[in-house]
Amino acid sequence: MFVLKNVGKLIFGSSSQESMIELPQGQLYLVRPLSPKGYSELIFKDATARIRRTGQDYQYQLVVQRVYEEGEAELADEEGEDEELNALAAEKDEKTFLLDEALHFRVESREGSQKVLAWKDLSGDVGDVYEFVCDPSIKSAQVEAFERIARQCQYERKYRKPHSTASEADLQQFDFEEQPIPQASPIHSPTLARSIESSDAMFQLKNEANVGARRDSTPSTASVLAEDAPEPHKEKKVNTPPAKQTGPPKAAAQPEPLEIFAMEIGELHFFDFPSGAFVLQDPSVTAQVSDVGNWNYWLHVASRDRQWLGIPVVADINPVFNFEFLSFIFNQFTEDGSAYSWLLRFKDSKTLERFQDGLMRALWEQLNEVKWTKVKEQDRQYVLDAFEDLNMEDAPIEEEEEEEEPEVEDEPEDDAPQSEHYDSDEEEDDVETAPKDPYTNSALAVGYKHDRSFVVRGPKIGVFKHTPKNHLEFTTNISKVETPKGASFVPKKVMLHNEDRNLILQNDTDPNKLYRMDLEYGKVVDEWNVHDDIPVITFGPENKFAQMTHEPTFLGISKNALFRVDPRLSGNKLVDSQLKQYVSKNDFSAISTTEKGYVAVASNKGDIRLFDRLGINAKTVIPALGEPIIGLDVSADGRWVLATCRTYLLLIDALQKSGKNEGKLGFEKPFAADSKPQPRRLALTPEHVAQFHHETGKGVSFTPARFNTSKDGEETSIITATGPYIIDWNLDKVLRGSKAPYIIKRYEDTVRADDFKFGTDQNVIVTLPNWVNMVGKQHLKRPTRESIAGDFQRINTPRRSSGRVGTRESGRYKLGKDEVVNSPY
């Protein structure tokens, strides 16, 4: 209570703030229990609720405002071209209520910790109420603070004096204990019913609608799922192997445990693909984590009547711990290639903590082959924090005003590059029908200085122009990449350099050398021997925006060394005075730099070193979680470090918030011995992992993730890909701890490389094996069953204008001009 009082005092004391408090995520319903108009209406699928001041003293408003999905706001702006239409649209997107005791504003807690705000619809029929159903990510303390401030506002309106004069008894008169708030019946909304929500939301939906029926029929859950399988899926089942069953698989035999790390009792839930919800399987099971020898560990779940599952503890189980809902969610992969998602729910936080300690000990030891007891206490806490479903410390409590986005034309997505064959009078004979070479696209470099992208395809490089309408247009083809001596090679890595005029190349067969291609001539003009004894693993720019300047030097790493490369030197190009070489095998794997030239280096061991300059020891060493780091990026200001592992991303806040170095970055000053940077593990939710695997037969394997990059603005998004999916993470939502803070788009083939267009987060350049295109963010969608399955109807439907013949299955299929991908090469 003391905390809430002070929160209210702080908020009321700031007269400059229009919005006093906000609940950033939820759904608004209008419920009419006694009305013939219909029981329930979903007003806003995604909304925020806030309390704000008016221009009059002691008058406050309760405001519920619609929140757009990524790209929706831009499309809506284009549809309303005059002020009157925009004004009408604004009214549709916002509901405003004067905070008066006549509203009978109240809050109710439901099963599964769901919080619901309700108030009377004073303009409706008797019994009509508005309900704001809070998202599971909203903390109980936020709702309690919101309710208290609402009471204080009603007090001020009624008595025309500050709430600071009110006693607790005075505020209690605005605690309206009426009949229970009626259920909003979200199933009345077909859009919501079809969505795959976050695991917690699914869990609540199950509690509200299915718990009674499921508990009564627990032993026969698999048969119930089989009976409920919808008829329209018959055609899909013809082409689907038996591995894609939707019921729980058979449990594997339990190995003999040498040591038990954790053994706890909980509820077991299984993710049901048809319903998109976690379904209760057993109300009482024992979950055991044990050491079975030779750095192998086992998770076993069983009840008195049944062995439910047994799986090895490995990174692929994708563990997520949610302490708000006392749950542990994870994946299971069977030998036949199927993927499933499970949820264990425990009785209290202490039980979950004990289970988390045991499981993380097993996972750590399996990945590192080092005993958990040998790890320092602060390093252990760092690992545990990374796997918890928690918020970052500096996450904004209230949403900031949305920045104006560049206008995006509402037109069909063009899923292919423009080429030299792309013209208005294209003949059928002018269309490529198959790849002309055995190579596929493998690497991408996006220009900062000039609007160009470069795509590596074997020993060739395609050059694409970024058009004003945010498409790719083929401009030229560098048909042969070869050394100055005429030896052809396939570039392993490429980097733009010297105002995007040069391309630095590496030949995988000769790691001690690098090559400079002059892009004006389209050929390699220099061969640089870096060092006879130090092979180059990878390389990067001297600073974040060095490729926009004439800076001649750049940085490189070997397995155990960090160094500068200066092409102006005679002989070897490695600068000896700026070489930091380690005796031990650090197994470095990735490098990135900030705008000031601070350097981050990651390793296959999973640790990250932060330097303020070359040639010295690292200022900060960030502990490893266990998986190798395959990609690294840093925000321009050095605040955020983004590491890519195979099954997750790691977002690390490098700003020190306490101690003598408060306000300094980990690049500049070391963290105190008893503190580490705060990690945030970004992973797909286990149910989405299972759904991805169910659709593609592939596990998660991320491409190196990158921030959007701009000289003028801060980073707002992260782009990566796994299999045929590109995934865009909203940085603000990540920092707020939102569930599944990403949007996706599925392609027909594996994504080989991806990056943002420079200067914006609204356009992404995507490289597939035989395909390159630029996609607008408005074409990415939230992860639903529909978006995960992919919508290929447009691609597979013949269009007369494209000159396409037949379908892909007919044998007469011929690529149309919107699918030409190999002509540039």
PDB file of N, CA and C in Angstrom, residues 671-708:
ATOM      1  N   PHE A 671      32.173  -3.507 -15.240  1.00  0.00           N
ATOM      2  CA  PHE A 671      31.111  -3.665 -14.262  1.00  0.00           C
ATOM      3  C   PHE A 671      31.719  -4.096 -12.934  1.00  0.00           C
ATOM      4  N   ALA A 672      31.038  -3.753 -11.859  1.00  0.00           N
ATOM      5  CA  ALA A 672      31.502  -4.164 -10.537  1.00  0.00           C
ATOM      6  C   ALA A 672      31.486  -5.685 -10.449  1.00  0.00           C
ATOM      7  N   ALA A 673      32.304  -6.211  -9.535  1.00  0.00           N
ATOM      8  CA  ALA A 673      32.451  -7.668  -9.417  1.00  0.00           C
ATOM      9  C   ALA A 673      31.130  -8.345  -9.063  1.00  0.00           C
ATOM     10  N   ASP A 674      30.253  -7.632  -8.319  1.00  0.00           N
ATOM     11  CA  ASP A 674      28.994  -8.254  -7.888  1.00  0.00           C
ATOM     12  C   ASP A 674      27.817  -7.916  -8.806  1.00  0.00           C
ATOM     13  N   SER A 675      28.101  -7.382  -9.995  1.00  0.00           N
ATOM     14  CA  SER A 675      27.004  -7.060 -10.923  1.00  0.00           C
ATOM     15  C   SER A 675      27.428  -7.391 -12.341  1.00  0.00           C
ATOM     16  N   LYS A 676      26.440  -7.716 -13.136  1.00  0.00           N
ATOM     17  CA  LYS A 676      26.672  -8.021 -14.542  1.00  0.00           C
ATOM     18  C   LYS A 676      25.618  -7.296 -15.360  1.00  0.00           C
ATOM     19  N   PRO A 677      25.886  -7.086 -16.655  1.00  0.00           N
ATOM     20  CA  PRO A 677      24.845  -6.493 -17.498  1.00  0.00           C
ATOM     21  C   PRO A 677      23.582  -7.344 -17.466  1.00  0.00           C
ATOM     22  N   GLN A 678      22.434  -6.683 -17.615  1.00  0.00           N
ATOM     23  CA  GLN A 678      21.171  -7.405 -17.562  1.00  0.00           C
ATOM     24  C   GLN A 678      20.864  -8.037 -18.921  1.00  0.00           C
ATOM     25  N   PRO A 679      20.688  -9.355 -18.967  1.00  0.00           N
ATOM     26  CA  PRO A 679      20.431 -10.013 -20.250  1.00  0.00           C
ATOM     27  C   PRO A 679      18.936 -10.150 -20.527  1.00  0.00           C
ATOM     28  N   ARG A 680      18.599 -10.240 -21.767  1.00  0.00           N
ATOM     29  CA  ARG A 680      17.236 -10.570 -22.184  1.00  0.00           C
ATOM     30  C   ARG A 680      17.332 -11.599 -23.299  1.00  0.00           C
ATOM     31  N   ARG A 681      16.872 -12.804 -23.045  1.00  0.00           N
ATOM     32  CA  ARG A 681      16.910 -13.874 -24.029  1.00  0.00           C
ATOM     33  C   ARG A 681      15.676 -13.762 -24.918  1.00  0.00           C
ATOM     34  N   LEU A 682      15.891 -13.545 -26.213  1.00  0.00           N
ATOM     35  CA  LEU A 682      14.789 -13.425 -27.157  1.00  0.00           C
ATOM     36  C   LEU A 682      14.650 -14.747 -27.898  1.00  0.00           C
ATOM     37  N   ALA A 683      13.557 -15.412 -27.651  1.00  0.00           N
ATOM     38  CA  ALA A 683      13.310 -16.691 -28.303  1.00  0.00           C
ATOM     39  C   ALA A 683      11.873 -16.726 -28.781  1.00  0.00           C
ATOM     40  N   LEU A 684      11.635 -17.501 -29.810  1.00  0.00           N
ATOM     41  CA  LEU A 684      10.260 -17.761 -30.201  1.00  0.00           C
ATOM     42  C   LEU A 684       9.573 -18.509 -29.069  1.00  0.00           C
ATOM     43  N   THR A 685       8.296 -18.250 -28.867  1.00  0.00           N
ATOM     44  CA  THR A 685       7.589 -18.985 -27.825  1.00  0.00           C
ATOM     45  C   THR A 685       7.592 -20.473 -28.182  1.00  0.00           C
ATOM     46  N   PRO A 686       7.650 -21.347 -27.198  1.00  0.00           N
ATOM     47  CA  PRO A 686       7.714 -22.783 -27.508  1.00  0.00           C
ATOM     48  C   PRO A 686       6.571 -23.266 -28.402  1.00  0.00           C
ATOM     49  N   GLU A 687       5.368 -22.695 -28.223  1.00  0.00           N
ATOM     50  CA  GLU A 687       4.272 -23.136 -29.078  1.00  0.00           C
ATOM     51  C   GLU A 687       4.478 -22.700 -30.526  1.00  0.00           C
ATOM     52  N   HIS A 688       5.117 -21.536 -30.735  1.00  0.00           N
ATOM     53  CA  HIS A 688       5.430 -21.121 -32.099  1.00  0.00           C
ATOM     54  C   HIS A 688       6.540 -21.986 -32.698  1.00  0.00           C
ATOM     55  N   VAL A 689       7.525 -22.356 -31.866  1.00  0.00           N
ATOM     56  CA  VAL A 689       8.575 -23.265 -32.337  1.00  0.00           C
ATOM     57  C   VAL A 689       7.952 -24.568 -32.815  1.00  0.00           C
ATOM     58  N   ALA A 690       7.033 -25.099 -32.002  1.00  0.00           N
ATOM     59  CA  ALA A 690       6.375 -26.349 -32.384  1.00  0.00           C
ATOM     60  C   ALA A 690       5.555 -26.171 -33.649  1.00  0.00           C
ATOM     61  N   GLN A 691       4.888 -25.018 -33.780  1.00  0.00           N
ATOM     62  CA  GLN A 691       4.070 -24.764 -34.969  1.00  0.00           C
ATOM     63  C   GLN A 691       4.962 -24.612 -36.206  1.00  0.00           C
ATOM     64  N   PHE A 692       6.096 -23.902 -36.072  1.00  0.00           N
ATOM     65  CA  PHE A 692       7.044 -23.771 -37.188  1.00  0.00           C
ATOM     66  C   PHE A 692       7.503 -25.161 -37.633  1.00  0.00           C
ATOM     67  N   HIS A 693       7.889 -25.968 -36.661  1.00  0.00           N
ATOM     68  CA  HIS A 693       8.388 -27.306 -36.968  1.00  0.00           C
ATOM     69  C   HIS A 693       7.288 -28.168 -37.583  1.00  0.00           C
ATOM     70  N   HIS A 694       6.069 -27.998 -37.070  1.00  0.00           N
ATOM     71  CA  HIS A 694       4.925 -28.752 -37.582  1.00  0.00           C
ATOM     72  C   HIS A 694       4.696 -28.436 -39.060  1.00  0.00           C
ATOM     73  N   GLU A 695       4.944 -27.179 -39.451  1.00  0.00           N
ATOM     74  CA  GLU A 695       4.705 -26.750 -40.829  1.00  0.00           C
ATOM     75  C   GLU A 695       5.866 -27.081 -41.761  1.00  0.00           C
ATOM     76  N   THR A 696       7.099 -26.965 -41.269  1.00  0.00           N
ATOM     77  CA  THR A 696       8.264 -27.052 -42.158  1.00  0.00           C
ATOM     78  C   THR A 696       9.123 -28.279 -41.926  1.00  0.00           C
ATOM     79  N   GLY A 697       8.972 -28.937 -40.778  1.00  0.00           N
ATOM     80  CA  GLY A 697       9.840 -30.060 -40.458  1.00  0.00           C
ATOM     81  C   GLY A 697      11.236 -29.645 -40.054  1.00  0.00           C
ATOM     82  N   LYS A 698      11.439 -28.355 -39.776  1.00  0.00           N
ATOM     83  CA  LYS A 698      12.765 -27.845 -39.418  1.00  0.00           C
ATOM     84  C   LYS A 698      12.722 -27.196 -38.050  1.00  0.00           C
ATOM     85  N   GLY A 699      13.832 -27.350 -37.301  1.00  0.00           N
ATOM     86  CA  GLY A 699      13.967 -26.668 -36.027  1.00  0.00           C
ATOM     87  C   GLY A 699      14.404 -25.224 -36.228  1.00  0.00           C
ATOM     88  N   VAL A 700      14.524 -24.493 -35.121  1.00  0.00           N
ATOM     89  CA  VAL A 700      14.933 -23.090 -35.182  1.00  0.00           C
ATOM     90  C   VAL A 700      16.429 -22.997 -35.430  1.00  0.00           C
ATOM     91  N   SER A 701      16.804 -22.164 -36.391  1.00  0.00           N
ATOM     92  CA  SER A 701      18.216 -21.882 -36.671  1.00  0.00           C
ATOM     93  C   SER A 701      18.299 -20.468 -37.216  1.00  0.00           C
ATOM     94  N   PHE A 702      18.568 -19.511 -36.323  1.00  0.00           N
ATOM     95  CA  PHE A 702      18.504 -18.103 -36.690  1.00  0.00           C
ATOM     96  C   PHE A 702      19.668 -17.680 -37.582  1.00  0.00           C
ATOM     97  N   THR A 703      19.377 -16.769 -38.510  1.00  0.00           N
ATOM     98  CA  THR A 703      20.433 -16.051 -39.217  1.00  0.00           C
ATOM     99  C   THR A 703      20.936 -14.927 -38.302  1.00  0.00           C
ATOM    100  N   PRO A 704      22.158 -14.402 -38.523  1.00  0.00           N
ATOM    101  CA  PRO A 704      22.651 -13.315 -37.663  1.00  0.00           C
ATOM    102  C   PRO A 704      21.666 -12.146 -37.608  1.00  0.00           C
ATOM    103  N   ALA A 705      21.245 -11.793 -36.401  1.00  0.00           N
ATOM    104  CA  ALA A 705      20.256 -10.730 -36.203  1.00  0.00           C
ATOM    105  C   ALA A 705      20.924  -9.358 -36.273  1.00  0.00           C
ATOM    106  N   ARG A 706      20.152  -8.377 -36.746  1.00  0.00           N
ATOM    107  CA  ARG A 706      20.672  -7.010 -36.873  1.00  0.00           C
ATOM    108  C   ARG A 706      19.635  -5.997 -36.430  1.00  0.00           C
ATOM    109  N   PHE A 707      20.139  -4.895 -35.848  1.00  0.00           N
ATOM    110  CA  PHE A 707      19.289  -3.741 -35.599  1.00  0.00           C
ATOM    111  C   PHE A 707      19.047  -2.996 -36.912  1.00  0.00           C
ATOM    112  N   ASN A 708      17.935  -2.250 -36.970  1.00  0.00           N
ATOM    113  CA  ASN A 708      17.842  -1.260 -38.043  1.00  0.00           C
ATOM    114  C   ASN A 708      18.872  -0.163 -37.788  1.00  0.00           C
TER     115      ASN A 708
END
